[in-house]
PDB file of C-alpha atoms in Angstrom:
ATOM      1  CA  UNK A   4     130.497  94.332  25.437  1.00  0.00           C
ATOM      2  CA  UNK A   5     126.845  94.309  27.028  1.00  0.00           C
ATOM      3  CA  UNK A   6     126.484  98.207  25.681  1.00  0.00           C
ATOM      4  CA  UNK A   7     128.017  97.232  22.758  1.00  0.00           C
ATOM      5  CA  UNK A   8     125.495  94.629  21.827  1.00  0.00           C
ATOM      6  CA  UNK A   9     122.485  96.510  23.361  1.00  0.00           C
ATOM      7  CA  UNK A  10     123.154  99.473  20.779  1.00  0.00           C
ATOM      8  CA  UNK A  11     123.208  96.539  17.580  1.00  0.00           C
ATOM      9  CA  UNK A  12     120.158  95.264  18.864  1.00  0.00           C
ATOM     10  CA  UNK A  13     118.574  98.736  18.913  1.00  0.00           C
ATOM     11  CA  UNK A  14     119.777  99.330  15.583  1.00  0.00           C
ATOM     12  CA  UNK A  15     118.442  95.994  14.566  1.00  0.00           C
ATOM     13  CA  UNK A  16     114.856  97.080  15.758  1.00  0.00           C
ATOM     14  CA  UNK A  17     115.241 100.354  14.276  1.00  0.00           C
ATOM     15  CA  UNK A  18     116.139  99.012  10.728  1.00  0.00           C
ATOM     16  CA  UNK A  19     113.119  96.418  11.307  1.00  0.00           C
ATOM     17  CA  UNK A  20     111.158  98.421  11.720  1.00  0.00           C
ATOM     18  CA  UNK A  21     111.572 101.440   9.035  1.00  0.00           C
ATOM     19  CA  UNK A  22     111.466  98.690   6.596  1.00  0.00           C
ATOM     20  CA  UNK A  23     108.125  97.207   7.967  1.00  0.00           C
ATOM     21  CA  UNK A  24     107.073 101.208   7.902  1.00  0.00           C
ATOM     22  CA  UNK A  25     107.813 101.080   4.069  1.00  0.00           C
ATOM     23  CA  UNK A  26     106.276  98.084   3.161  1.00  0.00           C
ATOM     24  CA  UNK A  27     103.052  99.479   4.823  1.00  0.00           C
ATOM     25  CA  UNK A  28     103.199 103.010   2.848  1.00  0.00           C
ATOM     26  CA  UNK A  29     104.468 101.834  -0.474  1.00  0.00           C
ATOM     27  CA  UNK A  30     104.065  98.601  -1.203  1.00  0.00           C
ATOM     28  CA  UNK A  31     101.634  96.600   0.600  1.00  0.00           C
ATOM     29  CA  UNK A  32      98.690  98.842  -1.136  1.00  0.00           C
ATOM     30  CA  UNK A  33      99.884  97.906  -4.445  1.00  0.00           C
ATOM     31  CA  UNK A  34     100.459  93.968  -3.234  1.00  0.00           C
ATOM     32  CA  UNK A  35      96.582  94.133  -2.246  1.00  0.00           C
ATOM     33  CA  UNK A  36      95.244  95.796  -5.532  1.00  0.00           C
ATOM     34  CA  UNK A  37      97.442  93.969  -7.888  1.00  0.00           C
ATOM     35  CA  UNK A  38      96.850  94.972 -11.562  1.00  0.00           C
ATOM     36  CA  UNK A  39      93.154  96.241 -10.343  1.00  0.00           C
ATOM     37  CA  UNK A  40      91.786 100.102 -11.350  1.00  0.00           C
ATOM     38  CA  UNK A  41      90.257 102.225  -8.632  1.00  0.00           C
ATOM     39  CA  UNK A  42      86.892 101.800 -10.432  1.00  0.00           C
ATOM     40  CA  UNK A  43      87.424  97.947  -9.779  1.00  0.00           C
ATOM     41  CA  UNK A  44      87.580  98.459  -5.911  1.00  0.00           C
ATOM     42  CA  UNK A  45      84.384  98.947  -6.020  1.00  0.00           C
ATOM     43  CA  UNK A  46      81.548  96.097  -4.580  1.00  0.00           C
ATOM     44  CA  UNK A  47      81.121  93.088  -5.928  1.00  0.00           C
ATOM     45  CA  UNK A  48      78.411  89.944  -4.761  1.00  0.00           C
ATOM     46  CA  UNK A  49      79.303  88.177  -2.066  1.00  0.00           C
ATOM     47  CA  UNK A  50      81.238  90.763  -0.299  1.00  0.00           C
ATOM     48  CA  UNK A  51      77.892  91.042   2.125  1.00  0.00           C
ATOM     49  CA  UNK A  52      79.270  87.504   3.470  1.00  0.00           C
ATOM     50  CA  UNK A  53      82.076  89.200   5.296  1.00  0.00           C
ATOM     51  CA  UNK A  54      80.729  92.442   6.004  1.00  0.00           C
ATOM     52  CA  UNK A  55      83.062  93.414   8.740  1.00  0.00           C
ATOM     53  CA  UNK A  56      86.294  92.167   6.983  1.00  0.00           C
ATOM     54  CA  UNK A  57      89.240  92.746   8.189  1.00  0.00           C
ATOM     55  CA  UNK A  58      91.019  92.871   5.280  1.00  0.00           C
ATOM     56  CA  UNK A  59      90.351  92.969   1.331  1.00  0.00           C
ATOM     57  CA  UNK A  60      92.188  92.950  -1.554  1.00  0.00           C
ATOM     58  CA  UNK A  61      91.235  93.437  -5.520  1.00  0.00           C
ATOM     59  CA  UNK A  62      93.433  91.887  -8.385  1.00  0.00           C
ATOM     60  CA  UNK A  63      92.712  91.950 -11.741  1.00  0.00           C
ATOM     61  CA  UNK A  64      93.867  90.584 -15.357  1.00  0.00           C
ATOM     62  CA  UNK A  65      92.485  90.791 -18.532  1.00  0.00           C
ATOM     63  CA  UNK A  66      91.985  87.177 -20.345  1.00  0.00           C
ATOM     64  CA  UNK A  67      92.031  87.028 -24.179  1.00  0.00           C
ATOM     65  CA  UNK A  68      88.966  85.049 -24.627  1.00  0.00           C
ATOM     66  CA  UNK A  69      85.464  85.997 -23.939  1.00  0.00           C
ATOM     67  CA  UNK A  70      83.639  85.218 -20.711  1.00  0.00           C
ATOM     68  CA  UNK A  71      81.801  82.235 -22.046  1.00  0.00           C
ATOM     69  CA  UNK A  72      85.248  81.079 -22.946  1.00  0.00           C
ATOM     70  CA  UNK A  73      87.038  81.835 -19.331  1.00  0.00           C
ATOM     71  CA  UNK A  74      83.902  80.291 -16.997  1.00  0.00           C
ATOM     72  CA  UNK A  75      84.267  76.989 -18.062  1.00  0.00           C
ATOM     73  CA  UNK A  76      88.441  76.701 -16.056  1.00  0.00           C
ATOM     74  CA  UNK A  77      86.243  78.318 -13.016  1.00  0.00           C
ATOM     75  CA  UNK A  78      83.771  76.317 -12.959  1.00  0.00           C
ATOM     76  CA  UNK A  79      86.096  73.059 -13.025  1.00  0.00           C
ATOM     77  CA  UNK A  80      88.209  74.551  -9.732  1.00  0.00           C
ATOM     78  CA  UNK A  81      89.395  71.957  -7.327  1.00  0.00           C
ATOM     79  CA  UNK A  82      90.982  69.575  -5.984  1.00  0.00           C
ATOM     80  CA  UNK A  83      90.300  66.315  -6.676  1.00  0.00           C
ATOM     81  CA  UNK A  84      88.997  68.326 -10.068  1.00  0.00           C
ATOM     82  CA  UNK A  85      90.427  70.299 -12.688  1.00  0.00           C
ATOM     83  CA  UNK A  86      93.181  71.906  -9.272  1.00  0.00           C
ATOM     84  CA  UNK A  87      93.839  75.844  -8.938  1.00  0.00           C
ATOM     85  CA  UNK A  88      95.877  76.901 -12.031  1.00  0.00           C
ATOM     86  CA  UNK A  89      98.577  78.008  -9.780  1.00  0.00           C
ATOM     87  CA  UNK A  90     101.938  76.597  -7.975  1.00  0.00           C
ATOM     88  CA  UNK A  91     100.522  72.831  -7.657  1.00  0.00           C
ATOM     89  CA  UNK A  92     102.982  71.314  -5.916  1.00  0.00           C
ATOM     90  CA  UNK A  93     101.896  73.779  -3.080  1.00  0.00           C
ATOM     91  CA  UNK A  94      97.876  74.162  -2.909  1.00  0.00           C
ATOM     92  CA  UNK A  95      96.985  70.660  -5.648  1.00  0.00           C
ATOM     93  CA  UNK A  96      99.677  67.990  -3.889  1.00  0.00           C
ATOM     94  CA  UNK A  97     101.641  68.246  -6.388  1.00  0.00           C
ATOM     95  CA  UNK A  98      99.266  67.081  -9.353  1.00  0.00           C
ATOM     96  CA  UNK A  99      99.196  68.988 -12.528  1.00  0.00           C
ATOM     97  CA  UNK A 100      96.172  71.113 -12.839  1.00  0.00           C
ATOM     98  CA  UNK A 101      93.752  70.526 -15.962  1.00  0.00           C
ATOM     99  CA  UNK A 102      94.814  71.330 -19.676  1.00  0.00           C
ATOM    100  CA  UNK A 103      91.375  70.649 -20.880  1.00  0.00           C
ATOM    101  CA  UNK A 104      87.543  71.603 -19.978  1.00  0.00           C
ATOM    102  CA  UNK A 105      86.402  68.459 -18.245  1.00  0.00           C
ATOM    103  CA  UNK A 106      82.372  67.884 -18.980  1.00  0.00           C
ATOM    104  CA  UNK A 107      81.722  66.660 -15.760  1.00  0.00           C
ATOM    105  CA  UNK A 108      83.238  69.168 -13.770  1.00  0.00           C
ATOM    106  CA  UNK A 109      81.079  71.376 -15.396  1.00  0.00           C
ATOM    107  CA  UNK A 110      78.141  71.693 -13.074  1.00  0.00           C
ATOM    108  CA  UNK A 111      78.214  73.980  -9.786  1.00  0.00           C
ATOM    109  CA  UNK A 112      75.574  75.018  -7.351  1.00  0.00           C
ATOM    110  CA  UNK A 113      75.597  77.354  -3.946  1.00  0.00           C
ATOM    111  CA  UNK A 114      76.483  74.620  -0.784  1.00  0.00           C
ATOM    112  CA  UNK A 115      78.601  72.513  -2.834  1.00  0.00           C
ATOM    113  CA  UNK A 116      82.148  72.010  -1.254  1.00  0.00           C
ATOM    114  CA  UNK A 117      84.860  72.023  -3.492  1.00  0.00           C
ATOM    115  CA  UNK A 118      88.123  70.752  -2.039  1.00  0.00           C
ATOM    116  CA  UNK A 119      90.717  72.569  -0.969  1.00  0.00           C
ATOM    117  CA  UNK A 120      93.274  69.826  -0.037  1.00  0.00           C
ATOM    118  CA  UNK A 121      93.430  66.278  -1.978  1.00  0.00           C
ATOM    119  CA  UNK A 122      92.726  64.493   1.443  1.00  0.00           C
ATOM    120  CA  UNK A 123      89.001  66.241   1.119  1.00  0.00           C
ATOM    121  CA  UNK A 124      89.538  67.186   4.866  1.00  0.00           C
ATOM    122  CA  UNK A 125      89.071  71.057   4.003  1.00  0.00           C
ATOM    123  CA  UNK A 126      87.507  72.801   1.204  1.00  0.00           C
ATOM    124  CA  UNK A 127      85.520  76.034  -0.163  1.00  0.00           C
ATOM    125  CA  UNK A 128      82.216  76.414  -0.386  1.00  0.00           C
ATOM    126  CA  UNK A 129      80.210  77.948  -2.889  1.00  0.00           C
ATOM    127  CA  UNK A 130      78.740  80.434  -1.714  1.00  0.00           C
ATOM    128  CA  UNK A 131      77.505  82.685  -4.928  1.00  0.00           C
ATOM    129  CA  UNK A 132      77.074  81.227  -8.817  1.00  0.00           C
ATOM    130  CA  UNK A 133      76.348  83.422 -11.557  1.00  0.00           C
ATOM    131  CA  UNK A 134      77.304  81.264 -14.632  1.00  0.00           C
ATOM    132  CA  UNK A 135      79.951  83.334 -16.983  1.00  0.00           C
ATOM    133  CA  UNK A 136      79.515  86.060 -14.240  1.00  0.00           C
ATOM    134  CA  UNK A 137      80.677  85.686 -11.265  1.00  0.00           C
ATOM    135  CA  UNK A 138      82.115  82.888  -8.987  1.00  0.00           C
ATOM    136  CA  UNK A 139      82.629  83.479  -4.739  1.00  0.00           C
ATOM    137  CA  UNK A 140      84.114  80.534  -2.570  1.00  0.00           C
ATOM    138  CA  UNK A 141      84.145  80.833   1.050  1.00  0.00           C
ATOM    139  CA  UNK A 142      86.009  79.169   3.888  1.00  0.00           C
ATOM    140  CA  UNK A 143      85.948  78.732   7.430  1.00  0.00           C
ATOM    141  CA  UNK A 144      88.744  77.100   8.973  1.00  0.00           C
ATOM    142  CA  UNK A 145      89.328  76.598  12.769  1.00  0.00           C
ATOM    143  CA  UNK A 146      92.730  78.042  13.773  1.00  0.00           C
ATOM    144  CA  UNK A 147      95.213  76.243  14.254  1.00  0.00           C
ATOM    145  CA  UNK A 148      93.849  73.419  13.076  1.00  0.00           C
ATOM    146  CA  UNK A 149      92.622  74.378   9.318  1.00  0.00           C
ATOM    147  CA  UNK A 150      89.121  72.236  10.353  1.00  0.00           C
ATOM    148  CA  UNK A 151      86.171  73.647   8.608  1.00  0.00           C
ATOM    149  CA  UNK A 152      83.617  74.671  10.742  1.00  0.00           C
ATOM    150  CA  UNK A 153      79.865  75.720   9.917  1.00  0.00           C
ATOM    151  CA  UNK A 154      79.063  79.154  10.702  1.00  0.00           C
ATOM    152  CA  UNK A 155      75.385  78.704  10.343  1.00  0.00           C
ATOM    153  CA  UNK A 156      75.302  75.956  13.004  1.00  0.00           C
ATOM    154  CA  UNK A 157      76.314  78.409  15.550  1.00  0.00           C
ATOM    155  CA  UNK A 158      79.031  80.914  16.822  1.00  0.00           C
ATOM    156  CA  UNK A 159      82.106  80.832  15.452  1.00  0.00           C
ATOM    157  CA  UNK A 160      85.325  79.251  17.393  1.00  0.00           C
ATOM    158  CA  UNK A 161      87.297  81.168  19.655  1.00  0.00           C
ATOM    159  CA  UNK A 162      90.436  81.242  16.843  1.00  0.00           C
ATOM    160  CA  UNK A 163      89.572  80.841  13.332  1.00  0.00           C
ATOM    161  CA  UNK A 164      89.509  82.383   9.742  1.00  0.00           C
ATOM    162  CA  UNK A 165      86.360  83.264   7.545  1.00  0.00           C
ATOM    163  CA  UNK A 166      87.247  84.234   4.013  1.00  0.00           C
ATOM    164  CA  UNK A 167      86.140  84.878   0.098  1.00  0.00           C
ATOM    165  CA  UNK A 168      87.285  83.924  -2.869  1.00  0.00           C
ATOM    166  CA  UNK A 169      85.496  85.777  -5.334  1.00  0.00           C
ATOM    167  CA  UNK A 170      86.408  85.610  -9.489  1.00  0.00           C
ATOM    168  CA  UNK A 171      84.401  88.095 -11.253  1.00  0.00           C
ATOM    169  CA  UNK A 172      83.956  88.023 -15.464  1.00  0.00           C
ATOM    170  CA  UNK A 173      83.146  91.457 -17.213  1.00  0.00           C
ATOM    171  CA  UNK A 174      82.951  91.587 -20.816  1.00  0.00           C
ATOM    172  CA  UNK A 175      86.058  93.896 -22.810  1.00  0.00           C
ATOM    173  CA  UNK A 176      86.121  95.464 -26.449  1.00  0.00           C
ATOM    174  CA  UNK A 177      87.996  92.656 -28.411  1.00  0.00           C
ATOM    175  CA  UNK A 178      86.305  89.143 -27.184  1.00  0.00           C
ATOM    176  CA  UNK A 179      88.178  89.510 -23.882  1.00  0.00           C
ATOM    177  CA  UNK A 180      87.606  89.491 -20.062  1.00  0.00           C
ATOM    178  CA  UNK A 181      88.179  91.342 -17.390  1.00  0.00           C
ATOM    179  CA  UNK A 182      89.191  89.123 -14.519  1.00  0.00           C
ATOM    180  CA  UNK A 183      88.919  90.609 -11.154  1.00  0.00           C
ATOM    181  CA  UNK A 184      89.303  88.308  -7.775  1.00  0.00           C
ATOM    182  CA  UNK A 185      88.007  89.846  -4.551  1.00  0.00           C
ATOM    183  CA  UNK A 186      89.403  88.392  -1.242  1.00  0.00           C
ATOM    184  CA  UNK A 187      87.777  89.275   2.175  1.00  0.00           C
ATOM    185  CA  UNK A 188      88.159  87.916   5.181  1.00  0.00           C
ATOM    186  CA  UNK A 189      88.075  87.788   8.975  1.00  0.00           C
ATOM    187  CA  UNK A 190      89.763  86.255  11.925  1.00  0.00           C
ATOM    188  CA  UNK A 191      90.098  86.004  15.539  1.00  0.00           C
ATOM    189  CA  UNK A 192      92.032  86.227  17.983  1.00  0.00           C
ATOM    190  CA  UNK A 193      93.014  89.480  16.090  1.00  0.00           C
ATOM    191  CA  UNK A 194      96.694  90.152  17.690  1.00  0.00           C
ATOM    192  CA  UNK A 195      97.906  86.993  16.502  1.00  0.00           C
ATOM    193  CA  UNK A 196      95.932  86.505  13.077  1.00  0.00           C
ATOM    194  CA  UNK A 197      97.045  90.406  12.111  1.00  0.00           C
ATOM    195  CA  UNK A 198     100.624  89.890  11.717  1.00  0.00           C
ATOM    196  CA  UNK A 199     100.213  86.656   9.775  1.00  0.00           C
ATOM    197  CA  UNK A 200      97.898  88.644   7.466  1.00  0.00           C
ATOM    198  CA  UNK A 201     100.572  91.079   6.379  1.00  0.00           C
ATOM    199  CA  UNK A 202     103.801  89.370   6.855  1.00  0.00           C
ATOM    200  CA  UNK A 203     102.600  86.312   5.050  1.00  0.00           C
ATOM    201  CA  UNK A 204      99.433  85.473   3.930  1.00  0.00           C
ATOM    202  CA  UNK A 205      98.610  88.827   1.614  1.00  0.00           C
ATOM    203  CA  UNK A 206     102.374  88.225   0.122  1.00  0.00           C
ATOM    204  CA  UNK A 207     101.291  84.206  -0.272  1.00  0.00           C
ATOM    205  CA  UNK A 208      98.123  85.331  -1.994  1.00  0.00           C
ATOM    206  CA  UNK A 209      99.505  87.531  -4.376  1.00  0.00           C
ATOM    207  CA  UNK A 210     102.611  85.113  -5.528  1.00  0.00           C
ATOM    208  CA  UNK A 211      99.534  82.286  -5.931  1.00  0.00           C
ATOM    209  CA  UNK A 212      96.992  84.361  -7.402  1.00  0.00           C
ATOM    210  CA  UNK A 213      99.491  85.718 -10.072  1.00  0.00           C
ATOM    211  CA  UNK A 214     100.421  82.463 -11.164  1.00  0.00           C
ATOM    212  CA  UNK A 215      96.917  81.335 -11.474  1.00  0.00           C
ATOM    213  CA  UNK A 216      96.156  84.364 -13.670  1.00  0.00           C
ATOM    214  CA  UNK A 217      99.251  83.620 -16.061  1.00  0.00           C
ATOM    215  CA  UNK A 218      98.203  79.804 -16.373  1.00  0.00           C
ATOM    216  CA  UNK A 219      94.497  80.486 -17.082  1.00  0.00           C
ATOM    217  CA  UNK A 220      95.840  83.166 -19.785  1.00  0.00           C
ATOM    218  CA  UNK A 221      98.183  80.118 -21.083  1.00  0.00           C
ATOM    219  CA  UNK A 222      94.938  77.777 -21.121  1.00  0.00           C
ATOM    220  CA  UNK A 223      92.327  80.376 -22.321  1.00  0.00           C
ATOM    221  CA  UNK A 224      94.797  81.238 -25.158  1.00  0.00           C
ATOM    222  CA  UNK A 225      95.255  77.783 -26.526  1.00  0.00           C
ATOM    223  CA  UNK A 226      91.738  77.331 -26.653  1.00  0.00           C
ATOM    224  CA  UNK A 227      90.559  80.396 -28.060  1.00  0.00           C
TER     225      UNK A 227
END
């Protein structure tokens, strides 16, 4: 019975681990350039914030409305604001992101903190503004915790996550818009933050920043 189950278990480990293998060779590269080009890897501002990143990823969509059109659902991002465009009952608490351009949510400048929960207890900062350009958020949460913590003010805590969120607009043939959201990041202590990355948060990022791509099409559309 004891050899018995030892040989499952191996067998277990052994399928585990081919299929982790595959994921790594043929499908996590396309999870982390979703709908991007190779000329679309290229730089972008506000990668210099996270220079040594340890990870990156470049997904792209074209919009059918021209960038003066698209900035206006950036520049409204938030919660507490116009919410995320994507799965709100998980990252707006469950309240409908905006239909509409919102005048006063209009205005944006580098430092200001945008929420990331509806409590106000975390949130993004903007770190880059280049109106109908180019947008970059940037957030540094404490680990576990999800507590913000300055990174000017001082070294960084012993376990913790510093990350992009960059949406850059490019002018297409047609009126339209090249989307393209740029994603660095780094965190410590790297054994532990490294499996999260791949098992879950680069699969949780592309599921949410899908979505938000097929709403702002939906919004752009109807406005257009």
């Amino acid at each position: 019975m004891h050899k018995h189950r030892l040989g499952a278990g191996r067998r277990s480990f052994g399928v585990a681990a081919a299929a982790l293998a595959l994921y790594g060779v043929f499908l996590r590269p396309r999870v982390l350039t979703w709908g991007a080009t190779h000329e679309e890897a290229r730089d972008f501002p506000g990668d210099e914030l996270i220079p040594d990143a340890d990870g990156s990823s470049t997904m792209a969509t074209t919009l059918p409305a021209p960038p003066e059109a698209v900035w206006p659902w950036l520049a409204q991002m938030g919660c507490n604001r116009g919410g995320w465009y994507s799965w709100d009952r998980l990252d707006n608490g469950g309240h409908p992101s905006a239909q509409r351009i919102v005048p006063e949510w209009q205005h944006l400048e580098p430092g200001q903190h945008l929420d990331s929960l509806p409590s106000g207890d975390a949130w993004f900062t903007v770190a880059v503004v280049e109106p109908e350009r180019t947008l970059v958020l940037r957030s540094q949460t404490t680990l576990p915790s999800g507590r913000p913590f300055d990174g000017s003010a001082g070294p960084p805590p012993r376990a913790y996550i510093d990350s992009i969120w960059g949406f850059h607009l490019r002018p297409q043939p047609g009126g339209r818009t090249r989307l393209i959201v740029r994603a660095r990041a780094r965190s410590r202590p790297r054994p532990l933050t490294r499996p999260m990355d791949v098992l879950f948060w680069e699969p949780a990022h592309l599921i949410m920043q899908t979505r938000q791509f097929h709403n702002l099409c939906t919004r752009v559309s109807a406005t257009a």
